Amino acid sequence: MPPKPGRLASILRPWDMIWLSICLHWEALTQAIRRDGLAALGRPGEIRDAASAKLFSLTSGNFIAYEDTTIVPSLVKTARGVILELGPGPGNQIHRFDTSLVKHVYGVEPNPNFKDVIDIKLDKHGLREKYELIVCGVEDSDVLREGGITEGSLDAVLCIQVLCAVNDPKNVMKEVWKLLKPGGKFIFWEHGWSRDRLTNVAQACWNPAWSTFVGCNLTRNVLGDILSCGEWENPHEIEEPEEPFSLLPRIQGVLVKKA
């Protein structure tokens, strides 16, 4: 495993991602104006979705390589039965599922621009018949119900770096808890507010630009959002690796819904 960067390097690290995203947002905007004229300015959400999809598709390999040095691969392999993957994005976890344990995976992703890259990975890794992409948010219960996802219907929910990006993480976690069967697993690797005070300051300084252009938040109490949604059998098993300099300190684990 490569050595962890010091405080200054950690503070400066977000800039590369922010700058790339700014460039991609500008590119998406100019392409939309060329195609649709000034009417494109009335659809900022479409421009943001296009830029975000390109950002995370371009950087997918880097994310996968970094996650390979973490607990993420082993976490994904614990998912079995009927699974909901929250926010698959460009499909970074698809190759990590143990297909012998998977009955069906629902990928719930609100950004439709990821569909093509996900389809390519499903064909490559033999999950085409077991993986279904649903373009919506987990709060869209009517859409999920049409796809066969109802309260108490899931064996597992996989959540890898998603709660930082949703509009209302508390509401998302309440929906996740409802959808899990008693004994179902919430499998997660997330980042949130640092316990280190100087890192807190850096997170607060970067968060306006990071949340605007990268699309996720550095300052959320993700642990609190997870624990407050319902009763878990094993909250004491949540792990928080010590990363005092990181602007993306992790929490991770496999929580079991209390029967």
CSV table of C-alpha atoms in Angstrom, one decimal:
chain,number,residue,atom,x,y,z
A,1,MET,CA,0.0,0.0,0.0
A,2,PRO,CA,1.5,3.4,-0.9
A,3,PRO,CA,2.3,5.8,1.9
A,4,LYS,CA,-0.5,8.2,3.0
A,5,PRO,CA,0.0,11.8,2.0
A,6,GLY,CA,0.8,14.4,4.7
A,7,ARG,CA,-1.5,17.2,5.7
A,8,LEU,CA,-0.5,19.7,3.0
A,9,ALA,CA,-0.8,17.2,0.2
A,10,SER,CA,-4.2,16.0,1.5
A,11,ILE,CA,-5.4,19.6,1.6
A,12,LEU,CA,-4.3,20.3,-1.9
A,13,ARG,CA,-5.4,17.0,-3.4
A,14,PRO,CA,-9.1,17.9,-4.1
A,15,TRP,CA,-8.1,20.7,-6.5
A,16,ASP,CA,-7.2,18.3,-9.4
A,17,MET,CA,-10.7,16.8,-9.3
A,18,ILE,CA,-12.4,20.1,-8.9
A,19,TRP,CA,-10.5,21.6,-11.9
A,20,LEU,CA,-11.2,18.6,-14.1
A,21,SER,CA,-14.9,18.9,-13.2
A,22,ILE,CA,-14.9,22.6,-14.0
A,23,CYS,CA,-13.5,21.9,-17.5
A,24,LEU,CA,-16.0,19.1,-18.1
A,25,HIS,CA,-18.9,21.3,-17.0
A,26,TRP,CA,-17.8,24.0,-19.4
A,27,GLU,CA,-17.5,21.4,-22.2
A,28,ALA,CA,-21.0,20.1,-21.4
A,29,LEU,CA,-22.4,23.6,-21.4
A,30,THR,CA,-20.9,24.6,-24.7
A,31,GLN,CA,-22.0,21.3,-26.4
A,32,ALA,CA,-25.6,21.8,-25.1
A,33,ILE,CA,-25.7,25.4,-26.4
A,34,ARG,CA,-24.4,24.3,-29.8
A,35,ARG,CA,-27.0,21.6,-29.9
A,36,ASP,CA,-30.0,23.4,-28.4
A,37,GLY,CA,-29.2,27.1,-28.5
A,38,LEU,CA,-29.8,29.3,-25.4
A,39,ALA,CA,-32.7,27.0,-24.4
A,40,ALA,CA,-30.0,24.7,-22.9
A,41,LEU,CA,-29.4,27.3,-20.2
A,42,GLY,CA,-32.9,26.4,-18.9
A,43,ARG,CA,-31.8,22.8,-18.3
A,44,PRO,CA,-28.9,23.0,-15.9
A,45,GLY,CA,-29.6,19.6,-14.4
A,46,GLU,CA,-29.0,17.9,-17.7
A,47,ILE,CA,-25.7,19.7,-18.2
A,48,ARG,CA,-24.6,18.8,-14.6
A,49,ASP,CA,-25.6,15.1,-15.2
A,50,ALA,CA,-23.6,15.0,-18.5
A,51,ALA,CA,-20.5,16.6,-16.9
A,52,SER,CA,-20.7,14.4,-13.8
A,53,ALA,CA,-21.1,11.2,-15.8
A,54,LYS,CA,-18.0,12.1,-17.9
A,55,LEU,CA,-16.0,13.0,-14.8
A,56,PHE,CA,-16.6,9.7,-13.0
A,57,SER,CA,-16.3,7.7,-16.2
A,58,LEU,CA,-12.9,9.2,-16.9
A,59,THR,CA,-11.7,8.7,-13.4
A,60,SER,CA,-13.2,5.3,-12.9
A,61,GLY,CA,-9.9,3.4,-13.3
A,62,ASN,CA,-8.3,5.6,-10.6
A,63,PHE,CA,-11.1,5.0,-8.2
A,64,ILE,CA,-11.0,1.2,-8.8
A,65,ALA,CA,-7.3,1.1,-8.3
A,66,TYR,CA,-7.5,3.0,-5.0
A,67,GLU,CA,-10.4,0.9,-3.8
A,68,ASP,CA,-8.4,-2.2,-4.5
A,69,THR,CA,-6.0,-1.1,-1.7
A,70,THR,CA,-8.9,-0.9,0.8
A,71,ILE,CA,-11.6,-3.1,2.3
A,72,VAL,CA,-14.0,-2.4,-0.6
A,73,PRO,CA,-13.5,-5.6,-2.7
A,74,SER,CA,-14.1,-7.8,0.3
A,75,LEU,CA,-17.1,-5.7,1.3
A,76,VAL,CA,-18.7,-6.1,-2.1
A,77,LYS,CA,-18.1,-9.9,-2.0
A,78,THR,CA,-20.3,-10.1,1.1
A,79,ALA,CA,-23.4,-9.1,-0.9
A,80,ARG,CA,-25.6,-12.0,-1.7
A,81,GLY,CA,-29.2,-12.8,-2.7
A,82,VAL,CA,-31.3,-9.9,-4.0
A,83,ILE,CA,-29.2,-6.8,-3.8
A,84,LEU,CA,-29.8,-3.1,-4.4
A,85,GLU,CA,-26.7,-1.1,-5.3
A,86,LEU,CA,-27.1,2.5,-4.5
A,87,GLY,CA,-25.7,4.9,-7.1
A,88,PRO,CA,-23.5,2.6,-9.2
A,89,GLY,CA,-22.3,5.5,-11.3
A,90,PRO,CA,-19.9,4.1,-14.0
A,91,GLY,CA,-20.2,0.6,-12.5
A,92,ASN,CA,-17.0,0.4,-10.5
A,93,GLN,CA,-18.2,-2.4,-8.3
A,94,ILE,CA,-19.7,-4.7,-11.0
A,95,HIS,CA,-16.6,-6.8,-11.4
A,96,ARG,CA,-16.4,-7.4,-7.6
A,97,PHE,CA,-19.7,-9.2,-7.1
A,98,ASP,CA,-19.5,-12.9,-6.4
A,99,THR,CA,-21.8,-14.1,-9.2
A,100,SER,CA,-22.3,-17.5,-7.5
A,101,LEU,CA,-23.9,-15.7,-4.5
A,102,VAL,CA,-25.9,-13.1,-6.4
A,103,LYS,CA,-29.5,-13.8,-7.3
A,104,HIS,CA,-30.3,-10.3,-8.7
A,105,VAL,CA,-28.8,-6.8,-8.5
A,106,TYR,CA,-30.9,-3.7,-8.9
A,107,GLY,CA,-28.6,-0.7,-9.7
A,108,VAL,CA,-30.5,2.4,-8.6
A,109,GLU,CA,-28.9,5.4,-10.4
A,110,PRO,CA,-30.6,8.8,-11.0
A,111,ASN,CA,-28.1,9.9,-13.7
A,112,PRO,CA,-29.1,8.3,-17.0
A,113,ASN,CA,-25.8,9.1,-18.7
A,114,PHE,CA,-24.1,6.1,-17.0
A,115,LYS,CA,-26.2,3.5,-18.8
A,116,ASP,CA,-23.9,2.9,-21.7
A,117,VAL,CA,-20.7,2.4,-19.6
A,118,ILE,CA,-22.6,0.1,-17.2
A,119,ASP,CA,-23.9,-2.0,-20.0
A,120,ILE,CA,-20.4,-2.5,-21.3
A,121,LYS,CA,-19.2,-3.7,-17.9
A,122,LEU,CA,-22.2,-6.0,-17.4
A,123,ASP,CA,-21.4,-7.8,-20.7
A,124,LYS,CA,-17.7,-8.0,-19.8
A,125,HIS,CA,-18.2,-9.5,-16.4
A,126,GLY,CA,-21.1,-11.8,-17.0
A,127,LEU,CA,-23.8,-10.0,-15.0
A,128,ARG,CA,-26.1,-9.1,-17.9
A,129,GLU,CA,-28.8,-11.5,-16.8
A,130,LYS,CA,-28.5,-10.7,-13.1
A,131,TYR,CA,-28.1,-6.9,-13.1
A,132,GLU,CA,-30.9,-4.4,-13.7
A,133,LEU,CA,-30.3,-0.7,-13.9
A,134,ILE,CA,-33.2,1.5,-12.7
A,135,VAL,CA,-32.9,5.2,-13.5
A,136,CYS,CA,-34.3,6.8,-10.4
A,137,GLY,CA,-33.5,7.6,-6.7
A,138,VAL,CA,-34.1,5.2,-3.9
A,139,GLU,CA,-36.8,7.6,-2.6
A,140,ASP,CA,-38.8,7.0,-5.8
A,141,SER,CA,-40.9,4.2,-4.3
A,142,ASP,CA,-43.4,4.0,-7.1
A,143,VAL,CA,-40.6,3.4,-9.7
A,144,LEU,CA,-39.0,0.8,-7.4
A,145,ARG,CA,-42.2,-0.9,-6.8
A,146,GLU,CA,-42.7,-1.3,-10.5
A,147,GLY,CA,-39.3,-3.0,-10.6
A,148,GLY,CA,-40.3,-5.4,-7.9
A,149,ILE,CA,-38.5,-3.6,-5.0
A,150,THR,CA,-40.8,-3.3,-2.0
A,151,GLU,CA,-40.5,-2.9,1.8
A,152,GLY,CA,-38.7,-5.9,3.2
A,153,SER,CA,-37.7,-7.4,-0.2
A,154,LEU,CA,-33.9,-7.0,-0.2
A,155,ASP,CA,-31.2,-9.2,1.2
A,156,ALA,CA,-28.6,-6.5,0.9
A,157,VAL,CA,-28.0,-2.9,0.0
A,158,LEU,CA,-24.5,-1.9,-1.2
A,159,CYS,CA,-23.5,1.7,-0.7
A,160,ILE,CA,-20.0,2.7,-1.8
A,161,GLN,CA,-19.4,6.5,-1.7
A,162,VAL,CA,-23.0,7.5,-2.2
A,163,LEU,CA,-24.4,9.1,0.9
A,164,CYS,CA,-22.0,12.1,0.4
A,165,ALA,CA,-23.8,12.9,-2.9
A,166,VAL,CA,-27.5,12.4,-2.3
A,167,ASN,CA,-29.7,15.4,-1.5
A,168,ASP,CA,-31.1,14.0,1.8
A,169,PRO,CA,-28.9,11.2,3.3
A,170,LYS,CA,-31.3,10.8,6.3
A,171,ASN,CA,-34.2,10.1,4.1
A,172,VAL,CA,-32.2,7.8,1.9
A,173,MET,CA,-31.2,5.7,4.9
A,174,LYS,CA,-34.8,5.5,6.1
A,175,GLU,CA,-35.8,4.1,2.7
A,176,VAL,CA,-32.8,1.7,2.7
A,177,TRP,CA,-33.8,0.4,6.2
A,178,LYS,CA,-37.4,-0.1,5.1
A,179,LEU,CA,-36.4,-2.0,1.9
A,180,LEU,CA,-34.1,-4.5,3.8
A,181,LYS,CA,-35.5,-7.7,5.1
A,182,PRO,CA,-35.1,-8.3,8.8
A,183,GLY,CA,-31.6,-9.7,9.0
A,184,GLY,CA,-30.7,-8.0,5.7
A,185,LYS,CA,-27.3,-6.3,5.3
A,186,PHE,CA,-26.4,-2.7,4.7
A,187,ILE,CA,-22.8,-2.9,3.2
A,188,PHE,CA,-21.1,0.5,3.1
A,189,TRP,CA,-17.8,2.4,2.6
A,190,GLU,CA,-18.5,6.1,3.0
A,191,HIS,CA,-16.7,9.3,3.9
A,192,GLY,CA,-17.8,12.3,6.1
A,193,TRP,CA,-16.8,14.9,8.6
A,194,SER,CA,-13.3,14.4,10.1
A,195,ARG,CA,-12.7,14.2,13.8
A,196,ASP,CA,-9.5,16.2,13.3
A,197,ARG,CA,-10.1,19.9,13.9
A,198,LEU,CA,-7.6,21.3,11.3
A,199,THR,CA,-8.9,18.9,8.7
A,200,ASN,CA,-12.5,20.1,9.6
A,201,VAL,CA,-11.4,23.6,8.6
A,202,ALA,CA,-9.9,22.4,5.3
A,203,GLN,CA,-13.1,20.4,4.6
A,204,ALA,CA,-15.3,23.5,5.2
A,205,CYS,CA,-13.1,25.6,3.0
A,206,TRP,CA,-13.2,23.1,0.1
A,207,ASN,CA,-16.8,22.0,0.4
A,208,PRO,CA,-18.5,24.8,-1.6
A,209,ALA,CA,-16.4,24.1,-4.7
A,210,TRP,CA,-16.2,20.3,-4.1
A,211,SER,CA,-20.0,19.9,-3.7
A,212,THR,CA,-20.8,22.2,-6.6
A,213,PHE,CA,-18.5,20.6,-9.2
A,214,VAL,CA,-17.7,17.1,-7.9
A,215,GLY,CA,-21.2,16.6,-6.6
A,216,CYS,CA,-20.6,15.3,-3.1
A,217,ASN,CA,-20.2,16.8,0.4
A,218,LEU,CA,-17.1,16.7,2.7
A,219,THR,CA,-18.9,17.8,5.8
A,220,ARG,CA,-21.7,15.4,6.5
A,221,ASN,CA,-22.2,13.3,9.7
A,222,VAL,CA,-22.7,10.1,7.7
A,223,LEU,CA,-22.3,7.9,10.7
A,224,GLY,CA,-25.2,9.7,12.4
A,225,ASP,CA,-27.4,9.4,9.3
A,226,ILE,CA,-26.7,5.6,9.1
A,227,LEU,CA,-27.4,5.0,12.8
A,228,SER,CA,-30.5,7.1,13.1
A,229,CYS,CA,-32.5,5.4,10.3
A,230,GLY,CA,-33.6,2.3,12.3
A,231,GLU,CA,-32.4,-0.4,14.6
A,232,TRP,CA,-29.3,-2.4,13.7
A,233,GLU,CA,-28.0,-5.6,15.4
A,234,ASN,CA,-24.3,-4.7,15.4
A,235,PRO,CA,-23.6,-0.9,15.3
A,236,HIS,CA,-20.6,-1.5,17.4
A,237,GLU,CA,-18.9,-3.3,14.4
A,238,ILE,CA,-18.7,-0.1,12.3
A,239,GLU,CA,-15.1,0.7,11.6
A,240,GLU,CA,-13.6,4.2,11.4
A,241,PRO,CA,-9.9,3.9,10.2
A,242,GLU,CA,-7.8,6.6,11.7
A,243,GLU,CA,-7.1,9.1,8.9
A,244,PRO,CA,-6.5,12.5,10.6
A,245,PHE,CA,-5.1,14.3,7.5
A,246,SER,CA,-7.7,12.9,5.0
A,247,LEU,CA,-10.4,15.2,3.7
A,248,LEU,CA,-12.3,11.9,2.9
A,249,PRO,CA,-12.1,9.9,6.2
A,250,ARG,CA,-13.9,6.6,5.9
A,251,ILE,CA,-16.5,4.7,7.8
A,252,GLN,CA,-17.1,1.2,6.8
A,253,GLY,CA,-18.9,-2.0,7.7
A,254,VAL,CA,-21.7,-4.5,7.3
A,255,LEU,CA,-24.8,-3.6,9.4
A,256,VAL,CA,-27.5,-6.2,10.0
A,257,LYS,CA,-31.1,-5.0,10.2
A,258,LYS,CA,-32.6,-6.0,13.6
A,259,ALA,CA,-35.5,-8.4,13.3
